[in-house]
């Protein structure tokens, strides 16, 4: 089978890969393609199937861990801001923990936001993915990358082959740790060491609807952490908070070691376990009010294998982020939630998007035959200048503010 060739190949159609493609899309002098293993866009941004509730629900990334204006920075169009039409609200500033038979209030250290009748998936799908979907090859699970020569050669599990001058790899850290992609030559020792430094946390989300609301807005059980030594949490929260809805939806997000005993359970075992725990602290109100449930087990997603990454900086582990932000011979560029431009914001959807942009900002001068200035740091939240110029020119050609992406 003859290899297909483009200038830039992007492995993965999650937030990082889609944002990278979004920036490359407006530079019509160069070609690109996203190779996506699954049949859908979004990666760990995923939406509840229709019919579960009367409002949209994120079953992957859910909270906005920054000011909502971060959405405008991702879209990066001077003629239109997504936040003009997307409604968000500040999330609760505290949660309750059940300790020794009593509820203890705790403050959240930072302010987060939630979408109202909208989702992270909707944003990335409606505003970023729309114009690049024709350049996505679905069902293409990349299993080998040969970067020994130029162009780089990629092979997919279905037998298709691709070549490109530059490759942006946005696969999850667990996929890289498990060597699901064979690199030839092997990755440098320092790159492999950086990848292995991450703890890619197991995780799942459970959603349950109830006839009556009996539970607190946000809460945890201290008993869930009795045997947890590594970072993790099991967080209960009202998914209905701030939404236009008549439905009472409780969410449970378990991640890290706190999720270990749950990820092997069946859906029914999960529901029974949660109901028993809720009944114990809410006077038996959970079981008689329970209607239906839904489980998104991210650890069982074969192209993801977990929730998100965690690094302990006590021993300088954040050096791993710096290592993975370096290209391999100007051919291989890593991006994704584990490689944030802001070192400490790994695991966040917006930083995943910016990591894709950061990779494109490094590739753009190489495509133009220019050598990046050593030590120069680009504004990694801003698209390449050629991309911005093309968007601006497109709008001026019509003499109006052009809606480049519509929902």
Phi, psi and omega in degrees: 000124182292141180285142173266144188235137173220173179286319183227129172252139179241123180266105178110133181249046171269199183301318181292311182295320180292321179292322175299314179296321179303317179288320180291333185300327185274353175264088189287358179276350181229153184253154181210164176207140172261131174254110185246126184293324183271193181255007184221163174270167171116327183061239180274009167261111189215148188246143177303134175302152182300149172102347182284318180216170182269019174213156183287144183229131171282126176255005171241231175304136190228316184270151172264108184269049180188178173295145180304336178299348177298332178296321178294324180291325177293314180293320170054052175236119183295343184267350184202139176244124177304326183291351174291335182239346179264124181266136175226162176222151173297140178279168180302148183261004180207164175218161181252142178241132180272110185231119175056036178085006179229156176266131180240128182280141178226143178267141171285141183287337182225164178264126176247171180228160175231149173288150175249118182051037181202170183218165172302319179298317179303316181298309184292329180282316185282326189253334185249316188279338191307310185276352182253356186298331178290346179254027177248130174260102181280158179069023182248090180276105181292123179242354175206144176227115178257107182249026181287336180225179173243126006282164175286141182250130178240141176238142178252160182298336180276003177096348180289147180235145182224153173227152180201157175288324184223146182230129175256117183259114181246016179302152180297156182297328179292323176298319178290318180297326181275004178057036176291341173246121179272120179262136177227118358295168178303154178299147177304152183304319182292329177289315178297320179295321178296317179298317182290342181290336183284144167260108178271107193284132170296154181188158176205161175235137178240136179236132183225134178257145182229147179296321180234148177274117181236353190256162178286166184296317181207132184201163176221166175245124180301330182296338180291345187248012183297327183241029182254118179256331181259154183311135177180169178201160172227104194245128177256137183204153176281110178292335182284353184307122175077359184269159172273097189201155170254357184270143175258102184245122176257133177251147175230120180246112179249130184213151179074205182298334177293346180261350190306315185282349183264333188289344178263357180283153169286166179302315182295321177298321177297312181300315182297318181296316181292317180298319179298318180292318179294318178302324183294331182250346181244036171055041175070020184276343188289304186301312180292340180264351184292135179250296182207167181216166179215138181239129171246100182267099184290335178291337180267359176281112191295337180262006180234302174074024178159194185266288180197178188269159174218140177232136174263114185275006180300329181247026178076024183298336180296347173302334179300322178298315180297319180297315183285345175281348178276139178284161172258102178057032182058021180248313183252129179232128179265143178210166180133179184298339180277351184235059185285144172302324173269110191313319191270359186254040173291151180090358183257142181297318183292326178287329173300314178300314181293332178292325175295319177296320180299320179296317179295322178298332176278328183281325186307310178295331178291322177294332181270004179080014179256147177268126177303143180288123181303134176082352181279129180255120178279156172289104190281001173263354183253132180295164175305148184300325180296323179294315179297318181297318180295322178295318180295315181297321179301316180295316182295325181303324180270350179071013180221171172285115184271132174275097184293327180228132180237151180271000000 
